[in-house]
Coordinates of C-alpha atoms in Angstrom, one line a residue:
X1 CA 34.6 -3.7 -15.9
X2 CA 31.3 -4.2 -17.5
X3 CA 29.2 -1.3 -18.9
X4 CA 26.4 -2.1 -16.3
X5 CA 28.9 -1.8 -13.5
X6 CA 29.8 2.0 -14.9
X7 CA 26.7 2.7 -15.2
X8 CA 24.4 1.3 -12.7
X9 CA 20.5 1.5 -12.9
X10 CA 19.4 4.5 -11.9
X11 CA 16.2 5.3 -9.7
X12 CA 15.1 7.6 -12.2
X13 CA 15.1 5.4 -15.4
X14 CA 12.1 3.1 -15.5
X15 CA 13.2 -0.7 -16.0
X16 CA 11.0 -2.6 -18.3
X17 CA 8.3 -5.4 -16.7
X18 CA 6.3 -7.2 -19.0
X19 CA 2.5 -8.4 -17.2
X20 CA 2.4 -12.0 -17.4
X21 CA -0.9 -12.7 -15.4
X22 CA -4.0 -10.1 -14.8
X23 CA -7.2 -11.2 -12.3
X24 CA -10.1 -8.7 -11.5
X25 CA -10.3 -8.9 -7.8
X26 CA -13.5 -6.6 -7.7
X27 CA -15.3 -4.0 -9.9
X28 CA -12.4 -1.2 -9.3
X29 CA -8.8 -3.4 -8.3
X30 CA -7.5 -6.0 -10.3
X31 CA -3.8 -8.0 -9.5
X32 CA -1.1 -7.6 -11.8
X33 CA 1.5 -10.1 -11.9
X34 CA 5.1 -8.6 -13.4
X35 CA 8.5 -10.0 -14.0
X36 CA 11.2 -8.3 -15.1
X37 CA 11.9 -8.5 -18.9
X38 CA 15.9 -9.5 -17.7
X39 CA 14.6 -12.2 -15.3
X40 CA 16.0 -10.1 -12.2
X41 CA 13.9 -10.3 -8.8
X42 CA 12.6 -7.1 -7.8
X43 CA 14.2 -7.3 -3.9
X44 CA 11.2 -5.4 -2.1
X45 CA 10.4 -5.7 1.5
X46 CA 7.0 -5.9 2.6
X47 CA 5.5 -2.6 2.7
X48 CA 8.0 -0.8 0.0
X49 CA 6.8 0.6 -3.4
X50 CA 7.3 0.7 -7.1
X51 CA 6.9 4.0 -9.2
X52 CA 5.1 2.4 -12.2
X53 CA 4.6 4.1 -15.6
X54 CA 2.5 3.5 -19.0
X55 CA 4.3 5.1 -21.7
X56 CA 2.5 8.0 -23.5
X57 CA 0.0 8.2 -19.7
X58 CA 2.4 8.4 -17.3
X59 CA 3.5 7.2 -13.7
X60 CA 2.4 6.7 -10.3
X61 CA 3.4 4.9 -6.6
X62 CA 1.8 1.6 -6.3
X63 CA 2.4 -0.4 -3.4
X64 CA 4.0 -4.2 -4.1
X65 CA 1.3 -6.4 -2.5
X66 CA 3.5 -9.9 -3.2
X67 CA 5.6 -11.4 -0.8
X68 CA 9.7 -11.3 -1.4
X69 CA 10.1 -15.4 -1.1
X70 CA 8.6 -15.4 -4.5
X71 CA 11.5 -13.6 -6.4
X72 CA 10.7 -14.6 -10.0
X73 CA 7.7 -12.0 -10.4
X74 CA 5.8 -9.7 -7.9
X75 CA 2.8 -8.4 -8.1
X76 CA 0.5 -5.1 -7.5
X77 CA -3.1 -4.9 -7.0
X78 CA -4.3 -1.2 -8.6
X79 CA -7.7 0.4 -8.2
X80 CA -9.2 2.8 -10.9
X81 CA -8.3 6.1 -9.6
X82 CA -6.3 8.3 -12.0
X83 CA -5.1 8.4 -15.9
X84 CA -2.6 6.0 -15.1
X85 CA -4.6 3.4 -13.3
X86 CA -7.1 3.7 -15.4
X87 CA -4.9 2.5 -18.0
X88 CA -3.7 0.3 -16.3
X89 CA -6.8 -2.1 -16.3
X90 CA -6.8 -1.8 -20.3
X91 CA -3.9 -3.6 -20.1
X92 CA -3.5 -7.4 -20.9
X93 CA -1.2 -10.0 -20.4
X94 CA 1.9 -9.3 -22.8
X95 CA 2.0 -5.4 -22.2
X96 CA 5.5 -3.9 -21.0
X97 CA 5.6 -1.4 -18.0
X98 CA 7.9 0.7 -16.9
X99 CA 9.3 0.2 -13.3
X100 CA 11.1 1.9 -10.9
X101 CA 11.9 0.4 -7.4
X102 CA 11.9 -0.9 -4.8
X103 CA 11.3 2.3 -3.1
X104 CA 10.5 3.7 0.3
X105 CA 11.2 2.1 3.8
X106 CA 9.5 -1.4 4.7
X107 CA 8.1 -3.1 8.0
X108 CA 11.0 -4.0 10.2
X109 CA 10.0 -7.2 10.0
X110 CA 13.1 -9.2 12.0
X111 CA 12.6 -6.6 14.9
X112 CA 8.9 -8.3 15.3
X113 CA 10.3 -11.9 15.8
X114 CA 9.5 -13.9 19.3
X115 CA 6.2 -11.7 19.7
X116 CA 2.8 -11.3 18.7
X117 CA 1.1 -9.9 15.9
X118 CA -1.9 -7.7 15.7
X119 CA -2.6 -6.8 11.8
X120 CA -5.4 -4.8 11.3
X121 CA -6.4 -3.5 7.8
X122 CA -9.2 -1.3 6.6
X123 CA -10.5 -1.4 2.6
X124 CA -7.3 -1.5 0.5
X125 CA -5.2 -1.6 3.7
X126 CA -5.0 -5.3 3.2
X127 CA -3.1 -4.6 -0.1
X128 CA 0.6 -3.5 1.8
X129 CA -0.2 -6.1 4.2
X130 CA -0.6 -9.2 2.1
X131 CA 3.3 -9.4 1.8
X132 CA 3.7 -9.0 5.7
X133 CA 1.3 -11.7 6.4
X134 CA 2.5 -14.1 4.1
X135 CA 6.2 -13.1 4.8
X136 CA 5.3 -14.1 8.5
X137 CA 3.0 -17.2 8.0
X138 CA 6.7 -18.3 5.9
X139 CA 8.7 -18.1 9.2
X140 CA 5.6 -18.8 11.3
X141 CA 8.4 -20.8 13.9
X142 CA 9.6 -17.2 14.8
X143 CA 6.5 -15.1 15.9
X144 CA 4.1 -16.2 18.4
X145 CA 0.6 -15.4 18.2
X146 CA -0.8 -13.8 14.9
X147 CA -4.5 -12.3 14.8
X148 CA -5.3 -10.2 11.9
X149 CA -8.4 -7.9 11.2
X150 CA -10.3 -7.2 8.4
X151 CA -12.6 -4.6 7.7
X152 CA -14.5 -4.0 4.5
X153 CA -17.5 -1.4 4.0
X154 CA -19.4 -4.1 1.6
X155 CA -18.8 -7.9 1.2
X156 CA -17.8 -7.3 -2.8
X157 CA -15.0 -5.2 -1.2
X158 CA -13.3 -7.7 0.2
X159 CA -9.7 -8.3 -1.6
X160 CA -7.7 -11.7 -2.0
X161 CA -10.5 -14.0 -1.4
X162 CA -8.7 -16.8 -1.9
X163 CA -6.3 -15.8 0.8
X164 CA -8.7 -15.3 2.9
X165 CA -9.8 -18.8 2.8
X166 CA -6.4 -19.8 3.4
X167 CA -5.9 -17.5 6.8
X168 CA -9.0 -18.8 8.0
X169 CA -8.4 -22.2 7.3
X170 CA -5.4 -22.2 9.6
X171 CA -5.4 -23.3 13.0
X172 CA -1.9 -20.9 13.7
X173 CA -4.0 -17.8 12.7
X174 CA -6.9 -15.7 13.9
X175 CA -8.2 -13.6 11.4
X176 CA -11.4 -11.9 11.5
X177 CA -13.3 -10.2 9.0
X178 CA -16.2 -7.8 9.4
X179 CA -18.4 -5.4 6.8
X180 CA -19.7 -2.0 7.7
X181 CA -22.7 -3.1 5.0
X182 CA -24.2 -6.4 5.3
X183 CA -25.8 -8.2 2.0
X184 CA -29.0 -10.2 2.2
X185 CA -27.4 -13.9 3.7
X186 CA -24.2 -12.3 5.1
X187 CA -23.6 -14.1 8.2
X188 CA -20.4 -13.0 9.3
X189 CA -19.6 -9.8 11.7
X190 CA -21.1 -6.2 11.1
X191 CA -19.4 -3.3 12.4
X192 CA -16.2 -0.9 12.2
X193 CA -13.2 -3.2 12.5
X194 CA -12.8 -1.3 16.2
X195 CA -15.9 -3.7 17.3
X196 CA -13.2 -6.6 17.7
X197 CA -11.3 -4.6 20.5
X198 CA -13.6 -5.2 23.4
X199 CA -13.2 -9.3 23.4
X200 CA -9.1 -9.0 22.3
X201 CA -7.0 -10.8 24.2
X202 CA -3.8 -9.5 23.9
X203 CA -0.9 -8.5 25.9
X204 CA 0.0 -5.4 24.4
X205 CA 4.0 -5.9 26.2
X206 CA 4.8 -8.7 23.8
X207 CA 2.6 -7.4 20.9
X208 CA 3.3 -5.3 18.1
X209 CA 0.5 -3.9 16.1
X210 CA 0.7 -3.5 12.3
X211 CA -2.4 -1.1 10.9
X212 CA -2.8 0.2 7.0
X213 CA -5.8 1.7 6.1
X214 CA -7.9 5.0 5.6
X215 CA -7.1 8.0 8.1
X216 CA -10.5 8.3 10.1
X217 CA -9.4 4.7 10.6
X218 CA -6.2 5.3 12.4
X219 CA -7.4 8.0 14.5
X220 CA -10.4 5.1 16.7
X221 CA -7.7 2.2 16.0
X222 CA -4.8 4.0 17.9
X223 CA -7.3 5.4 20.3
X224 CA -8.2 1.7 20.7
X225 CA -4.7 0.4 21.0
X226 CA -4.0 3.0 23.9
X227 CA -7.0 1.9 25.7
X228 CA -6.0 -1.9 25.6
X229 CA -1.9 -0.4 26.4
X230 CA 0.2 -0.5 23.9
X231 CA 3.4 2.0 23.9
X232 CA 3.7 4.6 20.9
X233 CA 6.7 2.5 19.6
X234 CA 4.9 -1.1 19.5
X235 CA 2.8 0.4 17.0
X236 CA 3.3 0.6 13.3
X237 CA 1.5 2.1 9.9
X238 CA 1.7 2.8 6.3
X239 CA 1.4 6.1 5.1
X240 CA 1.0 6.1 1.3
X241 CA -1.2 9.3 0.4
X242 CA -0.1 12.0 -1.6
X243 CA 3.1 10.1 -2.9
X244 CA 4.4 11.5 -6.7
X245 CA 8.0 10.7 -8.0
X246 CA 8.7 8.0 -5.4
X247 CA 12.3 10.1 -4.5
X248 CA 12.2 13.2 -2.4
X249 CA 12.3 15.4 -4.7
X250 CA 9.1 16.4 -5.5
X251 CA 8.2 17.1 -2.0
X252 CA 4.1 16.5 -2.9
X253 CA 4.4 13.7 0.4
X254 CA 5.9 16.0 2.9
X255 CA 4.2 15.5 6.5
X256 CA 5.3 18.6 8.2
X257 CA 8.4 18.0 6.7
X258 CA 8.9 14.6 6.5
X259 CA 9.0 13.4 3.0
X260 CA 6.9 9.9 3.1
X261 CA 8.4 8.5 -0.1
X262 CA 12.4 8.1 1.1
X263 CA 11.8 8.6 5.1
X264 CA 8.8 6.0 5.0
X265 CA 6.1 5.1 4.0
X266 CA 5.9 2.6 7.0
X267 CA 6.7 4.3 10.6
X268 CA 6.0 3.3 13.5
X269 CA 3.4 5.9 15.9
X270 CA 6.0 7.1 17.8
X271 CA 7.9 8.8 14.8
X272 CA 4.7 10.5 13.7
X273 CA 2.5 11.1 16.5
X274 CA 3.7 14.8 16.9
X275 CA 3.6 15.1 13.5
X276 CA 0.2 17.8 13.0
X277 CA -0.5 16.3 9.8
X278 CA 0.1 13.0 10.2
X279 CA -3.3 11.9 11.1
X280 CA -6.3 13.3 9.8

């Protein structure tokens, strides 16, 4: 028996990933690019986590914003926030990180097949739901329709432009996008991504919706969603605040009780709606 099969890797020892590729994406998030320094994929699904730490800063959750069909690297988009982030962007290609993950619960993706999609994403919302829509634009044969909403306070906001493009570009996709701000020559949609419901058409039987983003957001999108008739249980969100060791053991993510890091962070409404917490 080898020594690795004795002693398999644990989830508390960090497993080195050197950055191969950094991009700023905007003033405060830039994309990392990672692969493992022993060439192993990562094996996420969309809407897990890594626990990522900077030796002599420290560590923190960050959500894995690639999609798993491209196993020889994933990637993470981080926004100045904290020590570690911080330190993070003063990193360049070359540097070593320490990783630990996959972690957390993703979407149930497979359980979503032969329906409709409703993605809706607010701010860094997108970032957890890149991976979902480019997992299901992949096996776009086995979901029906797909509309996805975007909502940004400024037009500089806006993350993944050149994915963007792409989901506009195709004729298989509805995605809308929409500022709160407008710049001088915007010409797209103003308004609260919530300004989209009114001219939906969805059938909310065959549709599951898929929503990351701040909590004032949840709180009109879900009060939207009951208003066009979706069930509790067709309805799905990411719940990433307040996350710390990525484990359960710290117990800094606890909902009334549910810890966010091992029980989620993705649930659907009908697992948290009673939860007091749950939505601010």
């Amino acid at each position: 028996m080898r020594p690795e099969q004795l002693h398999p890797q644990s989830i508390y020892t960090p497993k080195p990933a050197c950055i191969v590729k950094t991009q700023a994406l905007t003033a405060n998030e830039r994309l990392f690019r990672l692969q493992f320094v022993d060439g192993s994929p990562l094996g996420h699904q969309p809407g897990q986590f890594v626990e990522v730490s900077v030796l002599g800063v420290g560590e923190a959750p960050l959500t894995i914003t690639s999609s798993p069909r491209q196993p020889d690297y994933f990637e993470l988009c981080v926004r100045r926030v904290g020590n570690v982030t911080n330190a993070l962007h003063e990193l360049s290609e070359g540097a070593v990180l320490g990783i630990r993950g996959p972690l957390g619960r993703g979407f149930p993706l497979a359980e979503f097949q032969r329906q409709n999609l409703l993605i809706i994403a607010g701010g860094i919302g997108i970032i957890p739901l890149r991976p979902v829509i480019e997992h299901v634009l992949s096996e776009r044969d086995k979901f029906k329709d797909i509309t996805i909403l975007y909502g940004v306070k400024h037009p500089d906001e806006r993350l993944f432009r050149d994915d963007i493009a792409c989901w506009e570009g195709r004729e298989d996709v509805d995605f809308r996008l929409t500022v709160d701000r407008p710049m001088e020559g915007w010409a797209g949609h103003v308004g609260v991504v919530t300004t989209f419901f009114p001219k939906l058409n969805i059938d909310p039987l065959n549709t599951v919706a898929i929503i990351v983003g701040p909590p004032i957001m949840y709180k009109f999108v879900l009060l939207g969603l009951s208003h066009k008739g979706f069930a509790d249980q067709k309805v799905f969100m990411s719940f990433e605040r307040r996350m710390k060791c990525g484990v359960g053991k710290c117990g800094h993510c606890q909902i009334n009780g549910v810890l966010t890091c091992r029980q989620g962070p993705t649930f659907s409404y009908a697992e948290i709606k009673d939860l007091r917490e749950a939505i601010g």
